[in-house]
PDB file of C-alpha atoms in Angstrom:
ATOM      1  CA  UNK U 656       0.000   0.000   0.000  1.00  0.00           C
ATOM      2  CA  UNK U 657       2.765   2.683   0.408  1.00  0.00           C
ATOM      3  CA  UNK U 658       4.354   1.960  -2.931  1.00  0.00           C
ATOM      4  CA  UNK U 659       0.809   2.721  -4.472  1.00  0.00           C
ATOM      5  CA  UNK U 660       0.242   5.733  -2.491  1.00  0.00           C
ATOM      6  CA  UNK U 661       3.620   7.385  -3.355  1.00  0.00           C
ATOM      7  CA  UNK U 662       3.665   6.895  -6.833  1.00  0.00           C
ATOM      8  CA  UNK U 663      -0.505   7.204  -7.608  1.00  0.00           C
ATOM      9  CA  UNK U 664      -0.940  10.446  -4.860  1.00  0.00           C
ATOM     10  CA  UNK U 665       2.488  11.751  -3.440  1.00  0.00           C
ATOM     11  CA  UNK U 666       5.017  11.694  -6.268  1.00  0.00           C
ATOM     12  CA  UNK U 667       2.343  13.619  -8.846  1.00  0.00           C
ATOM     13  CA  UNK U 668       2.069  16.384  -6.232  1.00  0.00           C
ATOM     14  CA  UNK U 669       5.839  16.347  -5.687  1.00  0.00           C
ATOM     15  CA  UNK U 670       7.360  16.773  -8.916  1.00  0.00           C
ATOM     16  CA  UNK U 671       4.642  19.821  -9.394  1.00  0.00           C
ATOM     17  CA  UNK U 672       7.075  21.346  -7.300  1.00  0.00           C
ATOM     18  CA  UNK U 673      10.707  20.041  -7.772  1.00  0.00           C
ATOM     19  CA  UNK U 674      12.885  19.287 -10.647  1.00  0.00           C
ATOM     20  CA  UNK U 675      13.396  15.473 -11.403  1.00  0.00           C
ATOM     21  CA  UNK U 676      17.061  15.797  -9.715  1.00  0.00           C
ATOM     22  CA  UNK U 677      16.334  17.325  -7.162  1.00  0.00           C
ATOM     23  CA  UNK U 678      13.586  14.764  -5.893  1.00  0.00           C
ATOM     24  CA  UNK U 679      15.614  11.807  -6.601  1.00  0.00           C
ATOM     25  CA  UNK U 680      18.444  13.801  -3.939  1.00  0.00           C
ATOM     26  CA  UNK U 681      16.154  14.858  -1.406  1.00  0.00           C
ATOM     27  CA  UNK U 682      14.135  11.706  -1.382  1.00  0.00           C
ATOM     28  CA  UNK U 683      17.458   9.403  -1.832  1.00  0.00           C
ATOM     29  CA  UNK U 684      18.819  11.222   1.261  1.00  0.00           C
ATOM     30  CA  UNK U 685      15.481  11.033   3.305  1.00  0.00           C
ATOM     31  CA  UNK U 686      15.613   7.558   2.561  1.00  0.00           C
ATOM     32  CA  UNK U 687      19.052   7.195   3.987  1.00  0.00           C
ATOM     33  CA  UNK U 688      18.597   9.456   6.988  1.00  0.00           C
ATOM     34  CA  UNK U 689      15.340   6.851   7.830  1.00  0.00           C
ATOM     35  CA  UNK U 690      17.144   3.387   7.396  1.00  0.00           C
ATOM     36  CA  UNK U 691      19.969   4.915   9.530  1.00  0.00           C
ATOM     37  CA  UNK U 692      17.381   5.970  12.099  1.00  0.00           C
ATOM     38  CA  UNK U 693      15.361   2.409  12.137  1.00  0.00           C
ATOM     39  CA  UNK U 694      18.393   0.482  14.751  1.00  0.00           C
ATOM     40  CA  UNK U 695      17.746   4.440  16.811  1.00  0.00           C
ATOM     41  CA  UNK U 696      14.466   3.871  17.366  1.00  0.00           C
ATOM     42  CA  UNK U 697      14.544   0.313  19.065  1.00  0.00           C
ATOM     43  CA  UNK U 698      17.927   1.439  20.767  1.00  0.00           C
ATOM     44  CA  UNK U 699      15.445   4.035  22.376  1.00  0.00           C
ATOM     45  CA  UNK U 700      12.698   1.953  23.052  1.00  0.00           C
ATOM     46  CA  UNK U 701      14.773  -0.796  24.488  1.00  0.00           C
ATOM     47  CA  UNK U 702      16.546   1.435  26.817  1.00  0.00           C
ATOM     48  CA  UNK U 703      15.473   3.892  27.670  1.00  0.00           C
ATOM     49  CA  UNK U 704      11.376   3.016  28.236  1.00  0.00           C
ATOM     50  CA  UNK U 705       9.196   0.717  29.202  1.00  0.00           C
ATOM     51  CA  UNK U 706       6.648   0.503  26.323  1.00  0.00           C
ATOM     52  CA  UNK U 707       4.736  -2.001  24.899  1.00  0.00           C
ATOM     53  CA  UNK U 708       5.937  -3.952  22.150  1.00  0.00           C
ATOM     54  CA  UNK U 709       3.278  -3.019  20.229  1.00  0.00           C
ATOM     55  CA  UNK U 710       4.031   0.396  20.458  1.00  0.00           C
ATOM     56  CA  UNK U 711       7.799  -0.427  18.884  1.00  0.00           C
ATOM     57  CA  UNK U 712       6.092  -2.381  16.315  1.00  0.00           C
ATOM     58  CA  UNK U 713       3.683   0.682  14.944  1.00  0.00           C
ATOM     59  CA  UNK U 714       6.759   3.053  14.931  1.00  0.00           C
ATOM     60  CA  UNK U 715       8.928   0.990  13.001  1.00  0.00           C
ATOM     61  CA  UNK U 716       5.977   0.166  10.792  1.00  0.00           C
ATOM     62  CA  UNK U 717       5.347   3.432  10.042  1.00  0.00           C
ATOM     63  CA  UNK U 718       9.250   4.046   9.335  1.00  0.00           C
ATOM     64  CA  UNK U 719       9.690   1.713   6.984  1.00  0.00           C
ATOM     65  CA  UNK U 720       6.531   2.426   5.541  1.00  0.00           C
ATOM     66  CA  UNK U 721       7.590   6.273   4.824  1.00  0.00           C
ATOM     67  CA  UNK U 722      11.001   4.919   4.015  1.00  0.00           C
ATOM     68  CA  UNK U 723       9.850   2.541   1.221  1.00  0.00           C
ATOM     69  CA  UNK U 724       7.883   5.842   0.179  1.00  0.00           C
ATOM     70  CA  UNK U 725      10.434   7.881  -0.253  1.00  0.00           C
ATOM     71  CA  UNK U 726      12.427   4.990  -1.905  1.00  0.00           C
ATOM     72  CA  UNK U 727       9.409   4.665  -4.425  1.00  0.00           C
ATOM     73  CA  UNK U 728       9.475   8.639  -5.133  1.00  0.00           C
ATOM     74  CA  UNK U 729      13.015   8.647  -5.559  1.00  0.00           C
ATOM     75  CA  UNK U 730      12.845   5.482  -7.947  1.00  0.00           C
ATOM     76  CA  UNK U 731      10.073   7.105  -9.822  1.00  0.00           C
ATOM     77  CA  UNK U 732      12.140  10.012 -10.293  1.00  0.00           C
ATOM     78  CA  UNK U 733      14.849   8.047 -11.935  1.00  0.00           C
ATOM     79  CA  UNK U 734      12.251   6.537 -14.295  1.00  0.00           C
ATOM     80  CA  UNK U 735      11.613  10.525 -15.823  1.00  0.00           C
ATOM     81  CA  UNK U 736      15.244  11.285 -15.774  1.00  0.00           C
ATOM     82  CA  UNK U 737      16.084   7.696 -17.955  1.00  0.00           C
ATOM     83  CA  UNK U 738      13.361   9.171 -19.983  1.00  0.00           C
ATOM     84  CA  UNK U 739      14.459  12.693 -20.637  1.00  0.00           C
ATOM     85  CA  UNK U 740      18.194  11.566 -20.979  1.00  0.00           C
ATOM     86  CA  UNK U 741      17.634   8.635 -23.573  1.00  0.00           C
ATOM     87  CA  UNK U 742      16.628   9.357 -27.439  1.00  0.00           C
ATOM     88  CA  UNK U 743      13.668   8.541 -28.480  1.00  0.00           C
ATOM     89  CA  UNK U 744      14.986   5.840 -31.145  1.00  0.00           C
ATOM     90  CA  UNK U 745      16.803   4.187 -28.227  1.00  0.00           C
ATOM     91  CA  UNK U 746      14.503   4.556 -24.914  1.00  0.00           C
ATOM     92  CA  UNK U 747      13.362   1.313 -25.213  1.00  0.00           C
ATOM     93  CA  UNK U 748      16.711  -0.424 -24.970  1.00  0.00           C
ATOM     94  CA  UNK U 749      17.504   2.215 -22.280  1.00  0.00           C
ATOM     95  CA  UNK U 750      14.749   0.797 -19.962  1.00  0.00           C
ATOM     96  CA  UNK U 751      14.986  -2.384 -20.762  1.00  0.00           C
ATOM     97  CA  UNK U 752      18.789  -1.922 -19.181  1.00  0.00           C
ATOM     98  CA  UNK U 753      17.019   0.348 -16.543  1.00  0.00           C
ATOM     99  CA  UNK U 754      15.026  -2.114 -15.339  1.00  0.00           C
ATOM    100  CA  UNK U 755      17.027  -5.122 -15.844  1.00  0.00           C
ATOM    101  CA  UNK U 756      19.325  -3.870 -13.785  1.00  0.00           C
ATOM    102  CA  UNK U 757      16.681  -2.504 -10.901  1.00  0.00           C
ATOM    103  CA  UNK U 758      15.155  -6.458 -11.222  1.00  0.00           C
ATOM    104  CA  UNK U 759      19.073  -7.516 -10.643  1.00  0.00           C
ATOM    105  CA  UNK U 760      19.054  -5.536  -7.717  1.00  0.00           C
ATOM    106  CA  UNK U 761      16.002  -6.409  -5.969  1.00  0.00           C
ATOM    107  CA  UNK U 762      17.059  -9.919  -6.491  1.00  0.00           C
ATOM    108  CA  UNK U 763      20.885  -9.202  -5.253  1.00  0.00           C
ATOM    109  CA  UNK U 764      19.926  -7.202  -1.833  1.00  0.00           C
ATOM    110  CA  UNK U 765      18.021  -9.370  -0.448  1.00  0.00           C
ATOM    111  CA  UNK U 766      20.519 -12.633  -0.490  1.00  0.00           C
ATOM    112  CA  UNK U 767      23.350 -10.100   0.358  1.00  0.00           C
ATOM    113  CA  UNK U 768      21.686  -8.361   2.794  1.00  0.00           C
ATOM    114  CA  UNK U 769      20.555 -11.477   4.690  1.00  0.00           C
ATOM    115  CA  UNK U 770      24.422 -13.095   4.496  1.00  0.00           C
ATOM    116  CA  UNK U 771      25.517  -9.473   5.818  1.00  0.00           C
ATOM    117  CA  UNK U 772      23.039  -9.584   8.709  1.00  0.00           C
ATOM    118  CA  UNK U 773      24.066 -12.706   9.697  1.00  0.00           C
ATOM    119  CA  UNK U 774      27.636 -12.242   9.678  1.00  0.00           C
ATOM    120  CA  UNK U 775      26.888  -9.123  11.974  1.00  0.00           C
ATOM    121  CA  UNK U 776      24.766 -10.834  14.294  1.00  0.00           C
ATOM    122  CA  UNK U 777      27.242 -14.313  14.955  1.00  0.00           C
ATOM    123  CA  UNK U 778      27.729 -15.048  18.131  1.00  0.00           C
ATOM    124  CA  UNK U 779      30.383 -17.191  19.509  1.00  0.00           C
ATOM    125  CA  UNK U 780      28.506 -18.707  23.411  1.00  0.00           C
ATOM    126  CA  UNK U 781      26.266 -15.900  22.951  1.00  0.00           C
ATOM    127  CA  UNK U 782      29.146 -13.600  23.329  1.00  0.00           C
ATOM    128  CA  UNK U 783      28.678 -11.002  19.953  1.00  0.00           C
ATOM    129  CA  UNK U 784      31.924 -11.450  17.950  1.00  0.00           C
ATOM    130  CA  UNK U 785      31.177  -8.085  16.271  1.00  0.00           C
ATOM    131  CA  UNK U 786      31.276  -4.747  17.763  1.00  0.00           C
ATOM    132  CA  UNK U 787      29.647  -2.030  16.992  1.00  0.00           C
ATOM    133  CA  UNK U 788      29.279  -0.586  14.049  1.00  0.00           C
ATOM    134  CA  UNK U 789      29.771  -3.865  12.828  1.00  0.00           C
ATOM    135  CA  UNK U 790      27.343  -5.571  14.880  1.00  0.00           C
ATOM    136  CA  UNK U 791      23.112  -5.849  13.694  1.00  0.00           C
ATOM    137  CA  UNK U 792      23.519  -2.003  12.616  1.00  0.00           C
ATOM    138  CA  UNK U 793      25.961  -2.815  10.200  1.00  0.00           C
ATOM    139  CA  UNK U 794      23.071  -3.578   7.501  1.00  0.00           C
ATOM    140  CA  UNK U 795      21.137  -0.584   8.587  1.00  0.00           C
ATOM    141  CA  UNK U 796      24.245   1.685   8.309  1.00  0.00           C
ATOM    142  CA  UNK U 797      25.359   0.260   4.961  1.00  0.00           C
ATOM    143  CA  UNK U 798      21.491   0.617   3.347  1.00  0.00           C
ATOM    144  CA  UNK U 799      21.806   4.341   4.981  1.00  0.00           C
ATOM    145  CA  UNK U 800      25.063   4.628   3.270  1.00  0.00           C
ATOM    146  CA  UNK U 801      24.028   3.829  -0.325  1.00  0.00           C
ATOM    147  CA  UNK U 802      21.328   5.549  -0.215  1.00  0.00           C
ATOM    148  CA  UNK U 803      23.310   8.121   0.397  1.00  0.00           C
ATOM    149  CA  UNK U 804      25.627   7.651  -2.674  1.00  0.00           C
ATOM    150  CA  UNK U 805      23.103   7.664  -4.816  1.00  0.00           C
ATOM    151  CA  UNK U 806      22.328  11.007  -4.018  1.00  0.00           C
ATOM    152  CA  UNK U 807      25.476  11.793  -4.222  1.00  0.00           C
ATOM    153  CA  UNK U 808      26.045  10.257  -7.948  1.00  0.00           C
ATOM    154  CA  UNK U 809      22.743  12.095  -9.291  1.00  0.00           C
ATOM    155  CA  UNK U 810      24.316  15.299  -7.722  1.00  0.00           C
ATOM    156  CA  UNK U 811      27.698  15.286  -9.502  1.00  0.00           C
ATOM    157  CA  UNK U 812      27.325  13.115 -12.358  1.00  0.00           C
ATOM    158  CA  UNK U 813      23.795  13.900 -13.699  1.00  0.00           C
ATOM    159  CA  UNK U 814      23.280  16.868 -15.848  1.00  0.00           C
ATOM    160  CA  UNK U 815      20.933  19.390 -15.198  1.00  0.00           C
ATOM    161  CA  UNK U 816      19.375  19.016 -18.852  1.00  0.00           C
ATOM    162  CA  UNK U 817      17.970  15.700 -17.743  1.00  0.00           C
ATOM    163  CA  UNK U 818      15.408  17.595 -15.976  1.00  0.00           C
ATOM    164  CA  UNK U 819      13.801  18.618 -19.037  1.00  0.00           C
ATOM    165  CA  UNK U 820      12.905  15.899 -22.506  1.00  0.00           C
ATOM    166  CA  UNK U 821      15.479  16.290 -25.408  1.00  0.00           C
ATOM    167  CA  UNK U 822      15.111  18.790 -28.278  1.00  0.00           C
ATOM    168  CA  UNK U 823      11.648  17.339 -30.511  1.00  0.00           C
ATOM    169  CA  UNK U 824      12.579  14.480 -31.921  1.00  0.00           C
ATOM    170  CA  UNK U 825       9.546  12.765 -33.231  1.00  0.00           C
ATOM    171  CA  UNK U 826       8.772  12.183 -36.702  1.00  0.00           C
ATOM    172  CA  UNK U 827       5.601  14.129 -37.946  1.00  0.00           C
ATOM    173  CA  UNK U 828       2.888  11.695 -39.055  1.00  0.00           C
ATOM    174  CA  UNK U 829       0.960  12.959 -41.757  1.00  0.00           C
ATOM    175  CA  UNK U 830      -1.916  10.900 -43.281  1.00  0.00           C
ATOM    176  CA  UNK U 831      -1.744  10.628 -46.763  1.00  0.00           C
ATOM    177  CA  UNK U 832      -4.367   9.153 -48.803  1.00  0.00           C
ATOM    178  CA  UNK U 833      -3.587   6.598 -51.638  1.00  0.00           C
ATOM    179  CA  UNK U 834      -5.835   5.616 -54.626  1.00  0.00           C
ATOM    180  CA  UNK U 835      -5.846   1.829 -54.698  1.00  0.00           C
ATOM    181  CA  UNK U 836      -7.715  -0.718 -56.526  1.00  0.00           C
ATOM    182  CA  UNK U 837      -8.867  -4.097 -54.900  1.00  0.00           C
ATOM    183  CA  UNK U 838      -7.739  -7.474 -56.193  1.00  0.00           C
ATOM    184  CA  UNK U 839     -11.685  -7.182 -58.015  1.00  0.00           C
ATOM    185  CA  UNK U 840     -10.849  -4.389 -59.958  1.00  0.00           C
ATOM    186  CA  UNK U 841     -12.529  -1.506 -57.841  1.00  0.00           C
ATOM    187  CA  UNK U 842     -10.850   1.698 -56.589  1.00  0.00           C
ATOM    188  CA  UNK U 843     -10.699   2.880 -52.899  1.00  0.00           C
ATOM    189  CA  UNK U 844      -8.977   5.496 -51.187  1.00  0.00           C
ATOM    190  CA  UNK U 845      -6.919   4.128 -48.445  1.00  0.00           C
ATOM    191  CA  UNK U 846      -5.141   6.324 -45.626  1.00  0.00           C
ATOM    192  CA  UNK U 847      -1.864   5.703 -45.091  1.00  0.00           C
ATOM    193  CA  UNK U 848       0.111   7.107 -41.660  1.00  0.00           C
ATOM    194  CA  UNK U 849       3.394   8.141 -43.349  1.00  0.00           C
TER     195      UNK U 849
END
């Protein structure tokens, strides 16, 4: 449900207001700044209260939920940039590569990330062999950290001109209309798209 609400109702209303860069920063770094403030939150609520678990449950639901938000408006940003960036004649090849490579990911982090978190977490007679920041935040930090990059790329490496499409480049289509005579012997006038 929050990928569907940020890209149907939030990221509509956002890029309104901001170029296509500048969302994928901002929401890149939000991003970050959340995941790096996910291992916070239960440090708090372990600590230093006595809540309910329920209530740790809803926060960090919420969170991630606003995290995988801004993820999503970020992501969609990146769509509109491959977009304006590509030529027409090859934008299909472009997202084909786009999204090859986001499928490659999504497949990649999880596997990695799980083999990362349970490096982090191993535990020799309960005894952590890790120390912090290498411990269970390390795949917290490291998410926080990339997401951070990838601001960081768009920043320096994107132009500015990819906030905007390339010069016209399609191909006017005027109909032109053909005399043509059937297989029978009689004349029509087809319309061709040319």
């Amino acid at each position: 449900s929050f990928y569907v609400v940020s890209t149907v109702f939030i990221y509509p209303v956002v890029a309104k207001y901001m170029l296509s860069t500048t969302v994928m920063i901002t929401f890149s770094c939000f991003s970050g700044v959340l995941v790096l403030t996910e291992p916070i939150i239960v440090y708090l609520f372990e600590n230093l209260t006595n809540t309910a678990p329920e209530l740790v449950w809803f926060v960090l639901v919420l969170l991630n939920g606003t995290r995988v938000s801004s993820t999503m408006i970020a992501f969609n940003a990146n769509f509109l940039l491959t977009n304006n960036t590509i030529p027409m004649k090859l934008r299909g090849r472009g997202n084909g590569v786009s999204m090859a490579a986001a499928s490659f990911a999504k497949m990649l982090a999880p596997a990695s990330g799980a083999l990362l978190f349970a490096w982090s977490i191993k535990a020799v007679n309960d005894i952590p062999t890790h120390k912090s920041p290498f411990d269970w935040h390390f795949v917290f930090i490291l998410d926080g950290l990339l997401m951070f990059a990838v601001a960081l790329m768009v920043y320096m490496l994107m132009p500015r001109s990819a906030n905007h499409p390339l010069e016209k480049e399609y191909v006017e289509h005027k109909p032109v209309a053909a005399q043509m005579k059937s297989k029978e012997g009689k004349e029509y006038t087809s319309i061709q798209v040319g």
